[in-house]
Coordinates of C-alpha atoms in Angstrom, one line a residue:
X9 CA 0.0 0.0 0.0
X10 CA 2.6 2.2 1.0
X11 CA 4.6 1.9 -2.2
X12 CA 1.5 2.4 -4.2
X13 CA 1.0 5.9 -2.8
X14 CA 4.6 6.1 -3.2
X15 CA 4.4 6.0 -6.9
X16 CA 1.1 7.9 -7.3
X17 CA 2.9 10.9 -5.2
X18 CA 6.0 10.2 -7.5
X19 CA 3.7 10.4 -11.0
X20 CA 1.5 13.3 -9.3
X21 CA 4.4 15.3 -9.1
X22 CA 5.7 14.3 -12.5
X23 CA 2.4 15.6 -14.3
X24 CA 2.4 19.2 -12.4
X25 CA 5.8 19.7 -13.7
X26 CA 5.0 18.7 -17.3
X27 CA 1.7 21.0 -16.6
X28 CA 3.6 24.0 -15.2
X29 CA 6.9 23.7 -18.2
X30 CA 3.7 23.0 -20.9
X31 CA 1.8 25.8 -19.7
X32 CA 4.8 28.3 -19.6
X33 CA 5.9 27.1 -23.7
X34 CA 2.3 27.4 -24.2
X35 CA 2.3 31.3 -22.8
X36 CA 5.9 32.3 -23.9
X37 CA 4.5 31.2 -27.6
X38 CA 1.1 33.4 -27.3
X39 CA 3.6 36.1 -26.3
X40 CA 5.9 35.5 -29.6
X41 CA 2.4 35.5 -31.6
X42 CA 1.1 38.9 -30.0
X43 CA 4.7 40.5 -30.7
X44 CA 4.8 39.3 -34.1
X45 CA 1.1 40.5 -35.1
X46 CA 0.1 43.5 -33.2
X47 CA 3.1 45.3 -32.6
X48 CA 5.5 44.5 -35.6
X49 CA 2.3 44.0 -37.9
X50 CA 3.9 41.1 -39.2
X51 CA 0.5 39.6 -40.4
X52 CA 2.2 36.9 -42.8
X53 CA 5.1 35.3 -40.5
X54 CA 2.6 35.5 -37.7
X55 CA 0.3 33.0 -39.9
X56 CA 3.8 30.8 -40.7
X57 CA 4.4 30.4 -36.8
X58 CA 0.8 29.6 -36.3
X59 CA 1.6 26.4 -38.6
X60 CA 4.7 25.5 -37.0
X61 CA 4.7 22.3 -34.9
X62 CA 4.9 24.4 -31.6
X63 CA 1.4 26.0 -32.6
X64 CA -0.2 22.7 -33.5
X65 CA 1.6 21.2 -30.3
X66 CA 0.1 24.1 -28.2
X67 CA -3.2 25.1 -29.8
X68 CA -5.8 22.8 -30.8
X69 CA -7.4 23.3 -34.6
X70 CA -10.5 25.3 -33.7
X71 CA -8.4 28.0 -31.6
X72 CA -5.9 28.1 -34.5
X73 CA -8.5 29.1 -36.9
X74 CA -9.8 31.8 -34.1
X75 CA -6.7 33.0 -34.0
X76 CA -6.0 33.6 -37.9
X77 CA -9.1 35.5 -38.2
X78 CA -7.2 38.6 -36.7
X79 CA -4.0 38.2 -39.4
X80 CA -6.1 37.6 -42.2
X81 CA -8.4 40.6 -41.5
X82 CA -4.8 42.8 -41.5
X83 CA -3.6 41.1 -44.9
X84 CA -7.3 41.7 -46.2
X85 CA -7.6 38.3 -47.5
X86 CA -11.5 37.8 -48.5
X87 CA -11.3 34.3 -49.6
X88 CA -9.4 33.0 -46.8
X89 CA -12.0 35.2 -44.3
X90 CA -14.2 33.5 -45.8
X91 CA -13.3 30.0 -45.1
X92 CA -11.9 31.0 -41.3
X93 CA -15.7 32.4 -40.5
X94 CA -18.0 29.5 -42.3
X95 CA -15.6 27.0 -40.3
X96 CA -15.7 29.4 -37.1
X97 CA -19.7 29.2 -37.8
X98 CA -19.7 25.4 -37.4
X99 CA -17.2 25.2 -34.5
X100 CA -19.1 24.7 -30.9
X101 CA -18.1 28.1 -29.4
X102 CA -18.9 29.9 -26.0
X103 CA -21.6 32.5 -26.4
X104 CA -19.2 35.1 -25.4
X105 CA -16.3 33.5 -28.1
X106 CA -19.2 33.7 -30.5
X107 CA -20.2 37.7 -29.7
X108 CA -16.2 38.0 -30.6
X109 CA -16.2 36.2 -33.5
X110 CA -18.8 37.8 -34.7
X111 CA -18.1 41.2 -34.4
X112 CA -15.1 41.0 -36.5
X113 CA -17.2 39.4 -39.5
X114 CA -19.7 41.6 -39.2
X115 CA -17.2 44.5 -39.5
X116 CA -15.8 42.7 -42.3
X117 CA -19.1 42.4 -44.3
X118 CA -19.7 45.8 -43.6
X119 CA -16.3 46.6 -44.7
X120 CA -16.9 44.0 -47.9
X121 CA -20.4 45.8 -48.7
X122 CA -22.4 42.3 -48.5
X123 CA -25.2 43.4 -46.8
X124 CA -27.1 40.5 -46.7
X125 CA -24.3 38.5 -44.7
X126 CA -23.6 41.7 -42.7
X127 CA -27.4 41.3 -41.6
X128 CA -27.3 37.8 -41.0
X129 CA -24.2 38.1 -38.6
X130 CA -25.9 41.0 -37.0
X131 CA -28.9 38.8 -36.0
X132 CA -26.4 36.5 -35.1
X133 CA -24.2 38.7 -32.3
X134 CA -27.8 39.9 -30.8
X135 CA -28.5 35.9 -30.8
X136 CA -25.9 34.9 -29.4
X137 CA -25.5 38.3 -26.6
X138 CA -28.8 37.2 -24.9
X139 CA -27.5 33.9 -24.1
X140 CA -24.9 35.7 -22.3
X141 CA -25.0 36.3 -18.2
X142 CA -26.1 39.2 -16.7
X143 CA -22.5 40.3 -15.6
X144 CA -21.5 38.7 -18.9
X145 CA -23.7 41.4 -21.1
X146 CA -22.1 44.1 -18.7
X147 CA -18.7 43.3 -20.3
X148 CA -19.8 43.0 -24.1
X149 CA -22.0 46.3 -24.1
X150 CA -19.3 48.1 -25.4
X151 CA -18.7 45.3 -28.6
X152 CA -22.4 45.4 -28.9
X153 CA -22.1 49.2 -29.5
X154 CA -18.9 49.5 -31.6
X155 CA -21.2 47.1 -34.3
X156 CA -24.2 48.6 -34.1
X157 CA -23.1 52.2 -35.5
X158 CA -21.5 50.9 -38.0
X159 CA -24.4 48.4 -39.0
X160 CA -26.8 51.4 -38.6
X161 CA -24.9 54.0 -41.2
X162 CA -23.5 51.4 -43.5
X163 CA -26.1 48.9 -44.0
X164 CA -29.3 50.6 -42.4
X165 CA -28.2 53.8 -43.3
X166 CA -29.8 56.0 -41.2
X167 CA -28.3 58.4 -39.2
X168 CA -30.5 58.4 -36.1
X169 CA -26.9 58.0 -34.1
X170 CA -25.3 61.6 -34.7
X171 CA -26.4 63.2 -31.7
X172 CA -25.5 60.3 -29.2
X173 CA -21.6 59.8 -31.2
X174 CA -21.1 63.8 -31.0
X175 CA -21.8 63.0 -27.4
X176 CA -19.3 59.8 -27.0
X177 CA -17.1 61.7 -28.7
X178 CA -16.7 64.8 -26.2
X179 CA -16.8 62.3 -23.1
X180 CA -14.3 60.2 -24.7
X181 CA -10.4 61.1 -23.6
X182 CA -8.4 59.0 -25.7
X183 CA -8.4 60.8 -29.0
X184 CA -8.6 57.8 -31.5
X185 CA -11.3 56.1 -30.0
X186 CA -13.2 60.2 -30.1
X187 CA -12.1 60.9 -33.3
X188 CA -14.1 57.4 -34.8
X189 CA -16.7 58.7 -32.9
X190 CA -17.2 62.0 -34.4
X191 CA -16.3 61.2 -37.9
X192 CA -19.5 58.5 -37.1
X193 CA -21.3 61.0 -36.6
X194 CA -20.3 63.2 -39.8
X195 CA -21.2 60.3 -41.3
X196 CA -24.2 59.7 -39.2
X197 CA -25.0 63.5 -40.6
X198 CA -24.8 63.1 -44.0
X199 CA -27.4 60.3 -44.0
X200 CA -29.2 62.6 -42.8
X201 CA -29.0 65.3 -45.1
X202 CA -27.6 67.9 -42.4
X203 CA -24.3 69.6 -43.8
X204 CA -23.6 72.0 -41.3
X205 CA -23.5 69.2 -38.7
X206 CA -22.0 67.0 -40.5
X207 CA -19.1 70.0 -41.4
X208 CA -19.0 70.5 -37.5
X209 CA -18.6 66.6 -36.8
X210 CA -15.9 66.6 -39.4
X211 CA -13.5 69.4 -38.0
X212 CA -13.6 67.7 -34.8
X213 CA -12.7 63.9 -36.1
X214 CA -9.9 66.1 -38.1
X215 CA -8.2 67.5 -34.8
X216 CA -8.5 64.1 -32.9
X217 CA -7.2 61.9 -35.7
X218 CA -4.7 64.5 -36.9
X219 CA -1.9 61.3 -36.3
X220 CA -3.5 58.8 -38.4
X221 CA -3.9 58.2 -42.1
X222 CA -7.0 59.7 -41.9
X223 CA -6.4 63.0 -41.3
X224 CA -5.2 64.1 -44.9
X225 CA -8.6 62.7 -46.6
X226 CA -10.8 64.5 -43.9
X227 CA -8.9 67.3 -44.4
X228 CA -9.6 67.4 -48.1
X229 CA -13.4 66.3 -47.7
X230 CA -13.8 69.5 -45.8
X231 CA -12.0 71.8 -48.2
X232 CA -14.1 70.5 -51.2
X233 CA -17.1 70.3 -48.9
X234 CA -17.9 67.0 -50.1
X235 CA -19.0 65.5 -47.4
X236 CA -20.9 62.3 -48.9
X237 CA -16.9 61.2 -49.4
X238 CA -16.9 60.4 -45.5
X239 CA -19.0 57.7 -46.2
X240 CA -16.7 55.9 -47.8
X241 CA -14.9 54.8 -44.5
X242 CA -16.5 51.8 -43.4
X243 CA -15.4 52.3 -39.2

């Protein structure tokens, strides 16, 4: 008896040290991934390391194709975003892995100008957000948000948003996420026929996103005063 527990003590011990040293490759190669895709934008050798042996040792099929979804929607590859969200579609997922998944094809239809999918994953997030808890659906409002504006200008297009963005947007302090915010509601604006708000709405998104790529095109929108151009920006 005693030798028995000996050895189940002995191979106890054994598997938490093969859990702990598995568990720390596992982390150091999420790390390597993260580094390689969001901060050197390295979309394509991120996608070779997440076919490597280590990846396939470390990350079971269905969270590989999760996690390609992000590369692939930075290389802009339609057909293989395709494939990654009909096999995310038939994958058993979490309700709240599903609300994720499907706010970035819903951007992506948006994006893509297939309306008919874009409304089909938008049924499909609302779906699969009331299965959610309670505490759960605290967490997510914000997702649930950042997809319904654009679904409602792009898709919908109505502009029945503008007041409440111009409103996110002066509450908000980071000046990105503000800037999105009021050129949504320039946008927002337009849709709704209202130039001088829109014009307004504009100057503002052109002082908060005066760092990013999209400060030269606002810039010239409101020089020419062509404000329909700003809904070209699928945000």
């Amino acid at each position: 008896m005693g030798n028995r527990l000996l050895v189940f003590g002995v191979l106890l011990i054994i598997g938490i040290v093969l859990y702990v040293v598995w568990m720390f490759f596992a982390q150091r190669q999420v790390m390597y991934m993260s580094l390689l895709l969001y901060r050197q934008g390295d979309a394509d050798r991120y996608l070779e390391e997440l076919d490597s042996l280590s990846s396939r040792l470390f990350f079971n099929k269905k969270l590989r194709t999760l996690m390609a979804i992000d590369a692939n929607l930075i290389k802009g590859d339609k057909e293989q975003l395709n494939k990654l969200f009909e096999r995310a579609a038939a994958y058993r997922l979490s309700s709240s892995d599903r609300v994720l998944v499907l706010q970035k094809e819903l951007l992506f239809r948006i994006a893509q100008e297939e309306d008919e999918k874009a409304t089909e994953s938008y049924a499909a997030i609302h779906k699969a957000y009331d299965k959610l808890t309670d505490k759960q659906k605290e967490k997510y409002t914000e997702i649930i948000k950042e997809v319904e504006y654009p679904y409602t200008i792009h898709v919908m297009r109505d502009g029945k948003y503008a007041s409440e963005l111009m409103e996110r947007g002066d509450t908000i302090t980071d000046p990105v996420p503000a800037g999105v915010c009021y050129l949504r509601a320039a946008q927002s604006y337009c849709l709704k026929d209202d130039q001088d708000r829109a014009e307004r709405a504009l100057n503002h998104a052109a002082k908060k996103l005066k760092d990013t790529t999209y400060f030269q095109e606002i810039q010239k929108l409101i020089q020419t005063k062509n404000y329909k151009g700003i809904l070209k920006y699928k945000i």
